Coordinates of C-alpha atoms in Angstrom, one line a residue:
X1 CA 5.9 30.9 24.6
X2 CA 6.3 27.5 26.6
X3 CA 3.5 26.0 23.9
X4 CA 5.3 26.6 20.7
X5 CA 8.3 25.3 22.4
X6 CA 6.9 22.1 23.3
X7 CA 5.3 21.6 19.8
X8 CA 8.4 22.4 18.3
X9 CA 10.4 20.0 20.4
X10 CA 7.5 17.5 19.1
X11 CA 7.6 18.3 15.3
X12 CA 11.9 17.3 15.2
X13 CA 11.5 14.5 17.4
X14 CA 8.8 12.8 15.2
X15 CA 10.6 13.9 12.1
X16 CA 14.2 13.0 12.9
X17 CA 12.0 9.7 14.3
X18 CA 10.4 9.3 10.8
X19 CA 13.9 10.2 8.8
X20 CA 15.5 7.0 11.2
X21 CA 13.0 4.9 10.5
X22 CA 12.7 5.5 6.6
X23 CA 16.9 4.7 6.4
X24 CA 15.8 1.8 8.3
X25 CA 13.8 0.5 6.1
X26 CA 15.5 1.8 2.9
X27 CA 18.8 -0.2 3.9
X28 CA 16.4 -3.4 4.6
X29 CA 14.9 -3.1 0.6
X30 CA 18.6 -2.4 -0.7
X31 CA 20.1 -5.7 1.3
X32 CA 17.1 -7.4 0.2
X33 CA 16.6 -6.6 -3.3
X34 CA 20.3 -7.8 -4.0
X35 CA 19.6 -10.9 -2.0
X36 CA 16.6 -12.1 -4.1
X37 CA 17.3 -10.1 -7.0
X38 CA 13.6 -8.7 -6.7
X39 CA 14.0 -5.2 -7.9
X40 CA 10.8 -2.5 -7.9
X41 CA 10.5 0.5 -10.0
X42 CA 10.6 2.9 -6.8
X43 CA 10.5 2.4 -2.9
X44 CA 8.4 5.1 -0.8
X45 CA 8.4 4.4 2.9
X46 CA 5.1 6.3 4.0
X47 CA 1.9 6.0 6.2
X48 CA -0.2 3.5 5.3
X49 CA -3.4 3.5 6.6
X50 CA -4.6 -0.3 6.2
X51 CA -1.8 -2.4 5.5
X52 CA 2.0 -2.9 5.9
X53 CA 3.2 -2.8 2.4
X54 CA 2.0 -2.8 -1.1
X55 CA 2.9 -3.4 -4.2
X56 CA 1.3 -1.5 -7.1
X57 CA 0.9 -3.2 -11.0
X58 CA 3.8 -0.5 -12.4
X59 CA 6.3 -2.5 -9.9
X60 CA 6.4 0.4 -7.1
X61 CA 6.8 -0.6 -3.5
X62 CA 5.6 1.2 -0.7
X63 CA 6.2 0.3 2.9
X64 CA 4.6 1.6 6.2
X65 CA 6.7 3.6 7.9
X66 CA 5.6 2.2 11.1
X67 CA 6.7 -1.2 10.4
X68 CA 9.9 0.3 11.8
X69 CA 9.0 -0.1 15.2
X70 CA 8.9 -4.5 14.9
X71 CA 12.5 -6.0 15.0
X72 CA 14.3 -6.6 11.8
X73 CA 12.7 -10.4 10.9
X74 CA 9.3 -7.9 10.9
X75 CA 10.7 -5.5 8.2
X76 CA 12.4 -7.8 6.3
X77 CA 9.1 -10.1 6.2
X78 CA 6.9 -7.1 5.0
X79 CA 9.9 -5.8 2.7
X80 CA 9.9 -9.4 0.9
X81 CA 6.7 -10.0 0.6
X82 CA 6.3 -7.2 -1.2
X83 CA 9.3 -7.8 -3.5
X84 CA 7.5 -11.2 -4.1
X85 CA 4.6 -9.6 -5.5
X86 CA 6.7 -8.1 -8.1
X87 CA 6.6 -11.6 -9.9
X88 CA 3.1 -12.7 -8.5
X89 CA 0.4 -9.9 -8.2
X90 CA -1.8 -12.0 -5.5
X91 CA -1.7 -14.5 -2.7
X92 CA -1.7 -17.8 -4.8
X93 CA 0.3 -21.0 -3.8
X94 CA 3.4 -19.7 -6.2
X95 CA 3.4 -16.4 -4.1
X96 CA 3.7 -17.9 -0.8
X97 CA 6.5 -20.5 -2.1
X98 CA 8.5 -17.6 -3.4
X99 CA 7.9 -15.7 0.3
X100 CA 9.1 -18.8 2.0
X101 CA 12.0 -19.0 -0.3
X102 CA 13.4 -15.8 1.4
X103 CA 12.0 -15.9 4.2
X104 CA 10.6 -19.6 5.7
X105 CA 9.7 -18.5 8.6
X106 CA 7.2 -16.2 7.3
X107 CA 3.9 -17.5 9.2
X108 CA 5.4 -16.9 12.9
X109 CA 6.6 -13.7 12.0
X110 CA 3.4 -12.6 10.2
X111 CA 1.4 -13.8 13.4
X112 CA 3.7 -12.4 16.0
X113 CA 3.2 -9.1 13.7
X114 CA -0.9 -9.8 14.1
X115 CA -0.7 -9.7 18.1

């Protein structure tokens, strides 16, 4: 059946696609957790339907799976400004300082990100 085929085909692309991107990602948190020494509880690189990361109260990180598909400045942006919200659990002026200590050029990236 030519149909199952092709849906087959599909279903390993996407997941060997998904399984890339998560080691992606997962290699970008280790590198950058030992270069800020920002550590979370866990790391789950999923779907998110709203936003590219977020950081819950218990110190878990989860990152959108699709951030992925931006260069490396993109996932290393979303991955730190999570990790910074491990120490500050909002957007205040001592959140973005510590952002902009790992990453300064955080603004371009975030807008080139919002295009």
């Amino acid at each position: 059946n030519k149909g199952y085929m092709e849906d087959y085909v599909k279903t390993q692309a996407e997941l060997a696609a998904n399984e890339k991107a998560t080691q992606l990602i997962l290699e970008r948190v280790k590198y950058l957790t030992a270069l800020t020494g920002l550590c979370p509880q866990r790391v789950f690189v999923k779907e998110l339907k709203s936003s590219w990361g977020r950081c819950s109260s218990d110190g878990k990180i989860s990152i959108n799976i699709n951030v992925a598909y931006f260069d490396v400045e993109c996932i290393d942006y979303v991955i730190i400004h999570e990790l910074c919200h491990l120490v500050h659990k909002n957007h205040s002026a001592d959140f973005w300082a510590l952002v902009e200590k790992f990453c300064p050029e955080w603004k371009r990236i975030r807008d080139k990100m919002r295009n």
